[in-house]
Short mmCIF file of C-alpha atoms and ligand atoms in Angstrom, two decimals:
data_model
loop_
_atom_site.label_atom_id
_atom_site.label_comp_id
_atom_site.label_asym_id
_atom_site.label_seq_id
_atom_site.Cartn_x
_atom_site.Cartn_y
_atom_site.Cartn_z
CA MET A 1 -53.10 19.67 -48.74
CA SER A 2 -55.32 20.05 -51.74
CA GLU A 3 -52.51 21.40 -53.97
CA GLN A 4 -50.78 18.09 -53.66
CA LYS A 5 -51.75 15.63 -56.40
CA ARG A 6 -54.11 13.04 -55.02
CA GLU A 7 -52.71 9.57 -54.84
CA GLN A 8 -54.22 7.20 -57.41
CA TRP A 9 -54.40 3.47 -57.89
CA GLY A 10 -51.40 1.97 -59.68
CA SER A 11 -53.43 0.07 -62.24
CA LYS A 12 -56.94 -0.82 -63.28
CA VAL A 13 -56.75 -4.37 -62.09
CA GLY A 14 -55.25 -3.05 -58.89
CA PHE A 15 -58.31 -0.96 -58.22
CA VAL A 16 -60.81 -3.70 -58.96
CA LEU A 17 -58.90 -6.10 -56.75
CA ALA A 18 -58.56 -3.59 -53.95
CA ALA A 19 -62.26 -2.77 -54.05
CA ALA A 20 -63.05 -6.46 -54.23
CA GLY A 21 -60.64 -6.85 -51.33
CA SER A 22 -62.72 -4.38 -49.36
CA ALA A 23 -65.94 -6.13 -50.27
CA ILE A 24 -64.75 -9.70 -49.82
CA GLY A 25 -64.06 -10.45 -46.22
CA LEU A 26 -65.58 -11.80 -43.07
CA GLY A 27 -68.91 -10.60 -44.42
CA ASN A 28 -68.82 -13.28 -47.09
CA ILE A 29 -67.20 -16.16 -45.28
CA TRP A 30 -68.13 -15.72 -41.65
CA LYS A 31 -71.27 -13.58 -41.63
CA PHE A 32 -73.16 -14.63 -44.75
CA PRO A 33 -73.33 -18.31 -43.71
CA TYR A 34 -74.37 -17.57 -40.16
CA VAL A 35 -77.10 -15.04 -40.97
CA THR A 36 -78.33 -17.37 -43.70
CA GLY A 37 -78.44 -20.12 -41.08
CA GLU A 38 -80.33 -17.89 -38.66
CA ASN A 39 -82.85 -16.88 -41.29
CA GLY A 40 -83.83 -20.26 -42.62
CA GLY A 41 -81.61 -20.76 -45.67
CA ALA A 42 -82.42 -20.55 -49.35
CA ALA A 43 -85.30 -18.06 -49.26
CA PHE A 44 -83.02 -15.65 -47.43
CA VAL A 45 -80.31 -16.23 -50.04
CA LEU A 46 -82.77 -15.37 -52.79
CA ILE A 47 -83.80 -12.11 -51.16
CA TYR A 48 -80.15 -11.35 -50.59
CA LEU A 49 -79.44 -11.82 -54.30
CA ILE A 50 -82.35 -9.60 -55.30
CA SER A 51 -81.04 -6.95 -52.95
CA VAL A 52 -77.55 -7.24 -54.46
CA VAL A 53 -78.91 -6.59 -57.94
CA LEU A 54 -81.48 -3.88 -57.18
CA LEU A 55 -79.66 -2.06 -54.40
CA GLY A 56 -76.07 -3.20 -54.18
CA LEU A 57 -74.94 -2.76 -57.76
CA PRO A 58 -76.66 0.61 -58.36
CA ILE A 59 -75.40 2.04 -55.07
CA MET A 60 -71.90 0.71 -55.74
CA ILE A 61 -71.94 2.63 -59.04
CA ALA A 62 -73.33 5.71 -57.30
CA GLU A 63 -70.57 5.67 -54.68
CA LEU A 64 -67.87 5.28 -57.32
CA VAL A 65 -69.38 8.14 -59.33
CA ILE A 66 -69.48 10.40 -56.28
CA GLY A 67 -65.93 9.46 -55.32
CA ARG A 68 -64.34 10.08 -58.67
CA HIS A 69 -66.43 13.14 -59.37
CA THR A 70 -65.42 14.90 -56.18
CA GLU A 71 -62.09 13.20 -55.43
CA LYS A 72 -62.92 13.49 -51.77
CA ASP A 73 -63.59 11.56 -48.59
CA PRO A 74 -67.32 11.03 -47.86
CA VAL A 75 -67.75 14.20 -45.82
CA GLY A 76 -65.80 16.31 -48.33
CA ALA A 77 -67.70 14.72 -51.19
CA PHE A 78 -71.09 15.80 -49.87
CA LYS A 79 -69.74 19.25 -49.03
CA ALA A 80 -68.40 19.61 -52.57
CA MET A 81 -71.63 18.40 -54.17
CA LEU A 82 -74.26 19.94 -51.98
CA GLY A 83 -72.49 22.77 -50.21
CA GLY A 84 -73.18 23.65 -46.64
CA THR A 85 -76.51 21.86 -46.51
CA GLY A 86 -77.57 19.20 -44.08
CA TRP A 87 -76.57 16.52 -46.57
CA VAL A 88 -73.08 16.46 -45.12
CA ILE A 89 -74.60 14.46 -42.29
CA ILE A 90 -74.60 11.42 -44.60
CA GLY A 91 -70.84 11.76 -44.84
CA TYR A 92 -70.48 12.04 -41.08
CA MET A 93 -72.73 9.07 -40.53
CA GLY A 94 -70.52 7.13 -42.94
CA VAL A 95 -67.38 7.96 -41.01
CA LEU A 96 -69.14 6.96 -37.80
CA SER A 97 -70.27 3.68 -39.37
CA GLY A 98 -66.67 2.96 -40.35
CA PHE A 99 -65.69 3.49 -36.76
CA PHE A 100 -68.42 1.26 -35.38
CA ILE A 101 -68.03 -1.54 -37.91
CA LEU A 102 -64.27 -1.80 -37.62
CA SER A 103 -64.54 -2.00 -33.83
CA PHE A 104 -66.45 -5.29 -33.88
CA TYR A 105 -65.09 -6.50 -37.22
CA SER A 106 -61.66 -6.48 -35.70
CA VAL A 107 -62.79 -8.80 -32.91
CA ILE A 108 -63.76 -11.45 -35.45
CA GLY A 109 -60.61 -10.67 -37.42
CA GLY A 110 -58.77 -11.39 -34.18
CA TRP A 111 -60.47 -14.78 -33.90
CA THR A 112 -58.99 -15.74 -37.26
CA LEU A 113 -55.56 -14.93 -35.85
CA GLY A 114 -56.26 -17.12 -32.86
CA TYR A 115 -57.32 -19.94 -35.14
CA ILE A 116 -54.16 -19.60 -37.19
CA VAL A 117 -52.30 -20.25 -33.95
CA ASN A 118 -54.64 -23.10 -33.01
CA SER A 119 -54.11 -24.74 -36.39
CA ILE A 120 -50.36 -24.42 -36.24
CA THR A 121 -50.19 -25.89 -32.74
CA GLY A 122 -52.33 -28.80 -33.94
CA LEU A 123 -55.26 -28.04 -31.64
CA THR A 124 -57.80 -27.83 -34.48
CA SER A 125 -56.66 -31.23 -35.80
CA SER A 126 -58.01 -32.85 -32.66
CA LEU A 127 -61.49 -31.39 -33.17
CA LYS A 128 -62.91 -34.33 -35.06
CA ASP A 129 -66.57 -33.58 -34.52
CA VAL A 130 -68.64 -30.41 -34.21
CA GLY A 131 -69.33 -31.10 -30.54
CA THR A 132 -65.67 -30.85 -29.51
CA ALA A 133 -65.09 -28.03 -31.99
CA LYS A 134 -67.88 -26.11 -30.30
CA VAL A 135 -66.43 -26.67 -26.85
CA ALA A 136 -63.01 -25.56 -28.09
CA PHE A 137 -64.54 -22.45 -29.63
CA ASN A 138 -66.24 -21.59 -26.36
CA GLU A 139 -63.01 -22.03 -24.48
CA PHE A 140 -61.26 -19.87 -27.03
CA THR A 141 -63.74 -16.99 -26.86
CA HIS A 142 -63.87 -17.16 -23.07
CA ASP A 143 -60.18 -16.43 -22.73
CA THR A 144 -60.77 -12.70 -22.33
CA VAL A 145 -57.15 -11.65 -22.30
CA MET A 146 -56.34 -13.52 -25.48
CA VAL A 147 -59.37 -12.36 -27.48
CA VAL A 148 -58.65 -8.76 -26.57
CA LEU A 149 -55.01 -9.27 -27.49
CA TYR A 150 -55.96 -10.78 -30.86
CA HIS A 151 -58.35 -7.90 -31.44
CA PHE A 152 -55.47 -5.54 -30.71
CA LEU A 153 -53.20 -7.37 -33.16
CA PHE A 154 -55.82 -7.16 -35.89
CA ILE A 155 -56.19 -3.39 -35.48
CA ALA A 156 -52.42 -3.07 -35.32
CA ALA A 157 -52.12 -4.86 -38.67
CA CYS A 158 -54.68 -2.48 -40.22
CA VAL A 159 -52.81 0.49 -38.79
CA PHE A 160 -49.51 -0.78 -40.15
CA ILE A 161 -50.87 -1.04 -43.70
CA VAL A 162 -52.96 2.13 -43.76
CA ILE A 163 -50.04 4.27 -42.57
CA ARG A 164 -48.17 3.34 -45.72
CA GLY A 165 -50.89 4.76 -47.96
CA ILE A 166 -53.01 3.18 -50.61
CA LYS A 167 -50.67 2.07 -53.35
CA ASN A 168 -47.88 0.47 -51.41
CA GLY A 169 -50.16 -0.83 -48.75
CA ILE A 170 -53.66 -1.75 -49.70
CA GLU A 171 -53.18 -2.47 -53.37
CA LYS A 172 -50.10 -4.63 -53.15
CA TRP A 173 -51.59 -7.01 -50.60
CA SER A 174 -54.89 -7.48 -52.33
CA LYS A 175 -53.37 -8.44 -55.66
CA VAL A 176 -51.44 -11.41 -54.44
CA LEU A 177 -53.64 -13.02 -51.88
CA MET A 178 -57.23 -12.85 -53.04
CA PRO A 179 -56.92 -15.53 -55.74
CA LEU A 180 -55.44 -17.96 -53.25
CA LEU A 181 -58.51 -17.69 -51.06
CA PHE A 182 -60.66 -18.71 -53.98
CA ILE A 183 -58.77 -21.96 -54.36
CA ILE A 184 -58.99 -23.00 -50.75
CA ILE A 185 -62.74 -22.42 -50.68
CA ILE A 186 -63.04 -24.79 -53.61
CA VAL A 187 -61.16 -27.41 -51.62
CA LEU A 188 -63.66 -26.95 -48.79
CA ILE A 189 -66.64 -27.24 -51.13
CA VAL A 190 -65.37 -30.47 -52.65
CA ARG A 191 -64.65 -31.92 -49.24
CA GLY A 192 -68.02 -30.83 -47.82
CA LEU A 193 -70.01 -32.18 -50.74
CA SER A 194 -68.36 -35.56 -50.50
CA MET A 195 -69.62 -36.13 -46.94
CA ASP A 196 -72.60 -38.33 -46.11
CA GLY A 197 -75.73 -36.24 -45.65
CA ALA A 198 -74.24 -33.25 -47.46
CA ILE A 199 -77.24 -33.08 -49.74
CA ASP A 200 -79.49 -31.81 -46.94
CA GLY A 201 -77.19 -28.85 -46.61
CA VAL A 202 -77.36 -28.15 -50.31
CA ALA A 203 -81.16 -28.21 -50.12
CA PHE A 204 -81.16 -25.91 -47.11
CA PHE A 205 -78.99 -23.45 -48.98
CA LEU A 206 -80.61 -23.64 -52.40
CA LYS A 207 -84.23 -24.77 -52.01
CA PRO A 208 -86.31 -21.82 -50.81
CA ASP A 209 -88.90 -22.22 -48.08
CA PHE A 210 -90.68 -18.88 -47.86
CA SER A 211 -92.52 -19.75 -44.68
CA LYS A 212 -89.24 -19.05 -42.89
CA ILE A 213 -89.15 -15.44 -44.04
CA ASN A 214 -90.52 -12.43 -42.20
CA THR A 215 -89.89 -8.67 -42.45
CA ASP A 216 -87.00 -9.04 -40.06
CA SER A 217 -85.19 -11.50 -42.31
CA VAL A 218 -85.82 -9.26 -45.31
CA LEU A 219 -84.18 -6.41 -43.43
CA SER A 220 -81.26 -8.69 -42.52
CA ALA A 221 -80.85 -9.72 -46.15
CA LEU A 222 -80.80 -6.10 -47.18
CA GLY A 223 -78.36 -5.20 -44.42
CA GLN A 224 -76.14 -8.13 -45.34
CA SER A 225 -75.97 -7.00 -48.97
CA PHE A 226 -74.80 -3.54 -47.89
CA PHE A 227 -72.34 -5.00 -45.43
CA SER A 228 -70.91 -7.53 -47.82
CA LEU A 229 -70.45 -5.01 -50.64
CA SER A 230 -69.00 -2.36 -48.28
CA LEU A 231 -71.78 0.05 -49.21
CA GLY A 232 -73.74 2.79 -47.51
CA MET A 233 -70.97 4.51 -45.60
CA GLY A 234 -68.65 5.93 -48.20
CA ALA A 235 -65.92 3.27 -48.23
CA ILE A 236 -66.49 2.94 -51.95
CA ILE A 237 -66.73 6.73 -52.32
CA THR A 238 -63.29 6.89 -50.75
CA TYR A 239 -61.86 4.19 -53.00
CA GLY A 240 -63.55 5.85 -55.99
CA SER A 241 -61.81 9.09 -55.13
CA TYR A 242 -58.49 7.45 -55.98
CA LEU A 243 -59.74 6.32 -59.39
CA SER A 244 -58.17 7.78 -62.49
CA ARG A 245 -60.19 9.25 -65.34
CA GLU A 246 -59.45 6.22 -67.50
CA ASP A 247 -61.04 3.69 -65.20
CA LYS A 248 -64.45 2.41 -66.21
CA ILE A 249 -66.89 2.66 -63.37
CA LEU A 250 -69.75 0.54 -64.71
CA HIS A 251 -67.54 -2.36 -65.65
CA SER A 252 -65.52 -2.23 -62.47
CA ALA A 253 -68.66 -2.16 -60.34
CA ILE A 254 -70.09 -5.17 -62.12
CA TYR A 255 -66.86 -7.14 -61.62
CA ILE A 256 -66.67 -6.26 -57.95
CA VAL A 257 -70.29 -7.19 -57.28
CA ILE A 258 -69.97 -10.49 -59.15
CA LEU A 259 -66.75 -11.42 -57.38
CA ASP A 260 -68.20 -10.63 -53.97
CA THR A 261 -71.41 -12.53 -54.62
CA VAL A 262 -69.65 -15.56 -56.04
CA ILE A 263 -67.44 -15.78 -52.97
CA ALA A 264 -70.44 -15.52 -50.62
CA ILE A 265 -72.31 -18.25 -52.47
CA MET A 266 -69.20 -20.42 -52.53
CA ALA A 267 -68.78 -19.91 -48.80
CA GLY A 268 -72.36 -21.08 -48.31
CA LEU A 269 -71.68 -24.14 -50.42
CA ALA A 270 -68.57 -24.82 -48.42
CA ILE A 271 -70.31 -24.50 -45.06
CA PHE A 272 -73.87 -25.88 -45.23
CA PRO A 273 -73.25 -29.34 -46.64
CA ALA A 274 -70.71 -29.89 -43.88
CA VAL A 275 -73.03 -28.37 -41.24
CA PHE A 276 -75.75 -30.86 -42.11
CA ALA A 277 -73.44 -33.80 -42.65
CA MET A 278 -71.93 -33.23 -39.21
CA GLY A 279 -75.24 -32.68 -37.47
CA LEU A 280 -74.75 -29.05 -36.49
CA ASN A 281 -77.69 -26.66 -36.12
CA PRO A 282 -77.40 -24.03 -38.90
CA ASN A 283 -78.84 -21.53 -36.46
CA SER A 284 -75.65 -21.42 -34.38
CA GLY A 285 -74.88 -17.71 -34.63
CA PRO A 286 -71.50 -16.02 -35.02
CA GLY A 287 -69.62 -19.19 -34.05
CA LEU A 288 -71.01 -21.23 -36.95
CA ILE A 289 -67.95 -21.46 -39.18
CA TYR A 290 -65.68 -21.90 -36.18
CA HIS A 291 -67.70 -24.94 -35.15
CA VAL A 292 -67.75 -26.62 -38.51
CA ILE A 293 -64.59 -25.76 -40.41
CA PRO A 294 -62.08 -27.13 -37.89
CA ALA A 295 -64.08 -30.36 -37.79
CA VAL A 296 -64.09 -30.66 -41.57
CA PHE A 297 -60.34 -30.20 -41.78
CA ALA A 298 -59.67 -32.49 -38.82
CA ASN A 299 -61.17 -35.36 -40.82
CA MET A 300 -59.07 -34.73 -43.90
CA ALA A 301 -55.62 -35.70 -45.08
CA TYR A 302 -53.24 -32.80 -44.48
CA GLY A 303 -56.12 -31.16 -42.61
CA GLY A 304 -53.77 -29.26 -40.34
CA VAL A 305 -52.03 -27.64 -43.27
CA PHE A 306 -55.31 -26.76 -44.93
CA ALA A 307 -56.74 -25.34 -41.72
CA THR A 308 -53.68 -23.15 -41.22
CA LEU A 309 -53.89 -21.94 -44.79
CA PHE A 310 -57.61 -21.33 -44.57
CA PHE A 311 -57.43 -19.18 -41.45
CA MET A 312 -54.45 -17.30 -42.83
CA LEU A 313 -56.34 -16.42 -45.98
CA LEU A 314 -59.45 -15.54 -44.02
CA PHE A 315 -57.28 -13.24 -41.95
CA ILE A 316 -55.94 -11.57 -45.10
CA ALA A 317 -59.45 -11.21 -46.53
CA ALA A 318 -60.54 -9.62 -43.27
CA LEU A 319 -57.50 -7.38 -43.29
CA THR A 320 -58.16 -5.99 -46.78
CA SER A 321 -61.68 -5.16 -45.57
CA GLY A 322 -60.53 -3.76 -42.25
CA ILE A 323 -58.12 -1.37 -43.95
CA SER A 324 -60.92 0.00 -46.11
CA LEU A 325 -62.93 0.75 -43.00
CA LEU A 326 -59.99 2.47 -41.37
CA GLU A 327 -59.20 4.31 -44.60
CA VAL A 328 -62.61 6.04 -44.55
CA VAL A 329 -62.00 7.43 -41.10
CA VAL A 330 -58.44 8.42 -41.99
CA ALA A 331 -59.38 9.98 -45.33
CA TYR A 332 -61.90 12.14 -43.54
CA ILE A 333 -59.47 13.34 -40.86
CA THR A 334 -56.58 13.97 -43.26
CA ASP A 335 -58.69 15.61 -45.97
CA GLU A 336 -60.96 17.69 -43.79
CA LYS A 337 -58.88 18.37 -40.72
CA GLY A 338 -55.46 18.41 -42.31
CA TRP A 339 -53.90 15.89 -39.92
CA SER A 340 -50.96 13.85 -41.11
CA ARG A 341 -51.84 10.32 -42.18
CA LYS A 342 -49.67 8.82 -39.50
CA LYS A 343 -51.20 10.79 -36.66
CA ALA A 344 -54.74 10.10 -37.87
CA VAL A 345 -54.13 6.38 -38.19
CA LEU A 346 -52.46 5.98 -34.81
CA ILE A 347 -54.99 7.98 -32.86
CA PHE A 348 -58.09 6.55 -34.49
CA GLY A 349 -56.69 3.05 -34.51
CA THR A 350 -56.42 3.34 -30.74
CA VAL A 351 -59.92 4.71 -30.31
CA ILE A 352 -61.40 1.95 -32.48
CA PHE A 353 -59.49 -0.66 -30.50
CA LEU A 354 -61.01 0.63 -27.26
CA LEU A 355 -64.51 0.73 -28.73
CA GLY A 356 -64.06 -2.90 -29.81
CA VAL A 357 -63.24 -4.20 -26.35
CA PRO A 358 -66.90 -4.51 -25.22
CA SER A 359 -67.59 -6.44 -28.43
CA ALA A 360 -64.76 -8.85 -27.63
CA LEU A 361 -66.22 -9.25 -24.14
CA SER A 362 -69.70 -9.92 -25.53
CA PHE A 363 -68.68 -13.55 -26.02
CA ASN A 364 -67.61 -13.98 -22.42
CA VAL A 365 -68.04 -11.67 -19.41
CA MET A 366 -70.62 -9.44 -21.12
CA GLU A 367 -72.41 -12.32 -22.82
CA ASN A 368 -75.66 -11.84 -20.93
CA ILE A 369 -75.64 -8.10 -20.61
CA THR A 370 -78.26 -6.72 -22.95
CA VAL A 371 -77.61 -3.31 -24.35
CA PHE A 372 -80.71 -2.96 -26.44
CA VAL A 373 -83.84 -5.14 -26.73
CA GLY A 374 -82.24 -8.50 -26.12
CA ASN A 375 -79.00 -7.75 -27.94
CA ASN A 376 -75.64 -7.81 -26.27
CA PHE A 377 -73.09 -5.16 -27.21
CA PHE A 378 -71.69 -7.06 -30.18
CA ASP A 379 -75.10 -7.88 -31.68
CA PHE A 380 -76.23 -4.34 -31.08
CA MET A 381 -73.28 -2.81 -32.93
CA ASP A 382 -73.65 -5.30 -35.75
CA LYS A 383 -77.38 -4.76 -36.23
CA LEU A 384 -77.22 -1.02 -35.71
CA THR A 385 -74.68 -0.66 -38.51
CA SER A 386 -75.69 -3.40 -40.97
CA ASN A 387 -79.44 -3.16 -40.69
CA PHE A 388 -79.83 0.55 -40.06
CA MET A 389 -76.90 2.87 -40.64
CA LEU A 390 -75.77 1.31 -43.93
CA PRO A 391 -79.19 1.02 -45.63
CA ILE A 392 -80.13 4.51 -44.46
CA GLY A 393 -76.79 5.78 -45.75
CA GLY A 394 -77.39 4.02 -49.07
CA PHE A 395 -80.86 5.47 -49.31
CA PHE A 396 -79.58 9.01 -48.86
CA ILE A 397 -76.64 8.46 -51.22
CA ALA A 398 -79.18 7.48 -53.89
CA ILE A 399 -81.41 10.46 -53.14
CA ALA A 400 -78.52 12.91 -52.92
CA LEU A 401 -77.11 11.87 -56.28
CA GLY A 402 -80.33 11.07 -58.11
CA TRP A 403 -82.53 13.89 -56.94
CA LYS A 404 -80.60 16.59 -55.17
CA TYR A 405 -77.35 16.92 -57.12
CA GLY A 406 -78.80 15.61 -60.34
CA LEU A 407 -77.58 12.78 -62.52
CA ASP A 408 -77.05 15.01 -65.56
CA LYS A 409 -73.93 16.47 -63.94
CA THR A 410 -72.39 13.08 -63.34
CA MET A 411 -73.48 10.86 -66.22
CA HIS A 412 -70.21 11.57 -68.03
CA GLU A 413 -68.43 9.65 -65.28
CA LEU A 414 -69.89 6.42 -66.63
CA ASP A 415 -68.41 4.35 -69.45
CA PRO A 416 -69.61 5.26 -72.94
CA ASP A 417 -72.19 2.72 -73.81
CA THR A 418 -73.69 1.75 -77.09
CA ARG A 419 -75.87 -1.18 -76.18
CA ILE A 420 -79.50 -1.32 -77.27
CA ILE A 421 -80.61 -1.05 -73.68
CA SER A 422 -78.27 1.52 -72.25
CA LEU A 423 -76.76 0.34 -68.98
CA LYS A 424 -76.30 3.95 -68.03
CA GLU A 425 -79.97 4.71 -68.35
CA LEU A 426 -80.97 1.54 -66.62
CA TRP A 427 -78.74 2.57 -63.75
CA ALA A 428 -80.12 6.12 -63.71
CA PHE A 429 -83.65 4.79 -63.43
CA THR A 430 -82.76 2.31 -60.72
CA ILE A 431 -80.84 4.75 -58.55
CA LYS A 432 -83.59 7.37 -58.76
CA PHE A 433 -86.60 5.15 -58.26
CA VAL A 434 -86.06 1.47 -57.59
CA SER A 435 -83.32 1.47 -54.94
CA PRO A 436 -84.65 4.23 -52.67
CA ILE A 437 -88.23 2.97 -52.85
CA LEU A 438 -87.16 -0.56 -51.96
CA VAL A 439 -85.19 0.55 -48.92
CA LEU A 440 -88.11 2.66 -47.83
CA LEU A 441 -90.60 -0.15 -48.24
CA VAL A 442 -88.52 -2.57 -46.21
CA PHE A 443 -88.26 -0.04 -43.41
CA ILE A 444 -91.96 0.77 -43.50
CA PHE A 445 -92.99 -2.89 -43.39
CA ASN A 446 -90.59 -3.56 -40.59
CA PHE A 447 -91.91 -0.63 -38.65
CA ILE A 448 -95.51 -1.74 -39.11
CA ARG A 449 -94.64 -5.21 -37.91
CA GLN A 450 -92.83 -3.92 -34.85
CA ILE A 451 -95.85 -1.88 -33.92
CA GLY A 452 -98.09 -4.89 -34.56
CA ASP A 453 -96.04 -7.07 -32.21
N1 LIG B 1 -67.52 -5.83 -46.92
C1 LIG B 1 -66.63 -6.30 -45.91
C2 LIG B 1 -66.92 -7.76 -45.68
O1 LIG B 1 -67.78 -8.30 -46.29
C3 LIG B 1 -66.71 -5.48 -44.66
C4 LIG B 1 -66.52 -4.04 -44.95
C5 LIG B 1 -65.39 -3.43 -45.36
C6 LIG B 1 -67.51 -3.05 -44.93
N2 LIG B 1 -65.63 -2.12 -45.61
C7 LIG B 1 -66.91 -1.87 -45.36
C8 LIG B 1 -68.81 -3.10 -44.63
C9 LIG B 1 -67.65 -0.72 -45.46
C10 LIG B 1 -69.56 -1.94 -44.73
C11 LIG B 1 -68.99 -0.77 -45.16
O2 LIG B 1 -66.29 -8.38 -44.88
#
């Protein structure tokens, strides 16, 4: 295995777009608006942005450094850096997170497939107000057979691409389709802003009201920044392992983080003005965009065409993220256990599909079954990974690189830099001190509050 030359990205732009493809997905367009809505709006957005800068960017750089330095999957990377110590657990936890996240991610990815069908058949064009759109969404998610089938199709699509390997699969798709998504979101923003009452939505999204924030929302903001940037579980370590020596890590990381953040903010601007203009409660949970977007398009010229296009692009964005989740699991099995790519993908694709079924059912037959303190299976998996496994993973990635392995051995991985304030040194300081302390503080405060309750 290891004698074989490791596959690399075909081009620099290809890598940035593929990594951006991993980052940009349902996290930006589906999840960011709904958790923002649940956590009171602009103040949450602000904390999210702070977390992106002080945690997201430095940890993104750290993961890329680890990946290129070791040229390994997450488990192999920690083995190579820190030998047979307990640190390998971070790698294993990452692989497990990939497993867990893809299982429920694929359910929402499946919804986008269902909505492509609903747009083509003209169903979404009849959903002229959020009330009917909501009813239609409920009917849609209560069709158990269909949601499980769509979930299956989403995993199958990931499997199909990941079997073909990184260059022909992942890279090719990302390059073509990401820019198109950008354009259609702009259409949505323009349309949303032109509605009566849209301004309330803009205020909700951009005018902070800190009374709506508590330690729980801070933790959600932090979790969302890890989730949206694909951090904390080694997805970016894995992508970094396919980087060539010529690629510039600092610059690439900055591009990826900016692209991801811009898309999330644009999604918020596309959703909230319409939410308020159409009288929907922003605190509507995972169904939020499925309640509002069909209604926006239904009231627009060529709305059916736009709706079809929108859900197709959302599906593609979800797919480029889904494959990065699957790739982590597959990279681990092929690198460490020597399985063939095909066998690894088929077997683990199946297991992840099965694990996702209870998440698909959490919107219908298992809706009221709580798995853990008031959360149904879907919410539990989501919170467990986003708010706990990823930040904890990120914390230990920072500690492992900054303190245990030592930055001196890896600083040469970063772009030469001649600025007055060295970006490299700024990063070194942040990854050693700022990022880990922040994660720790958020956990400590949350813990104290839970005890206080
Ligand atoms: N970042 C993706 C999104 O926003 C989801 C995702 C892909 C992810 N790979 C990941 C999240 C790895 C966490 C870790 O939709």
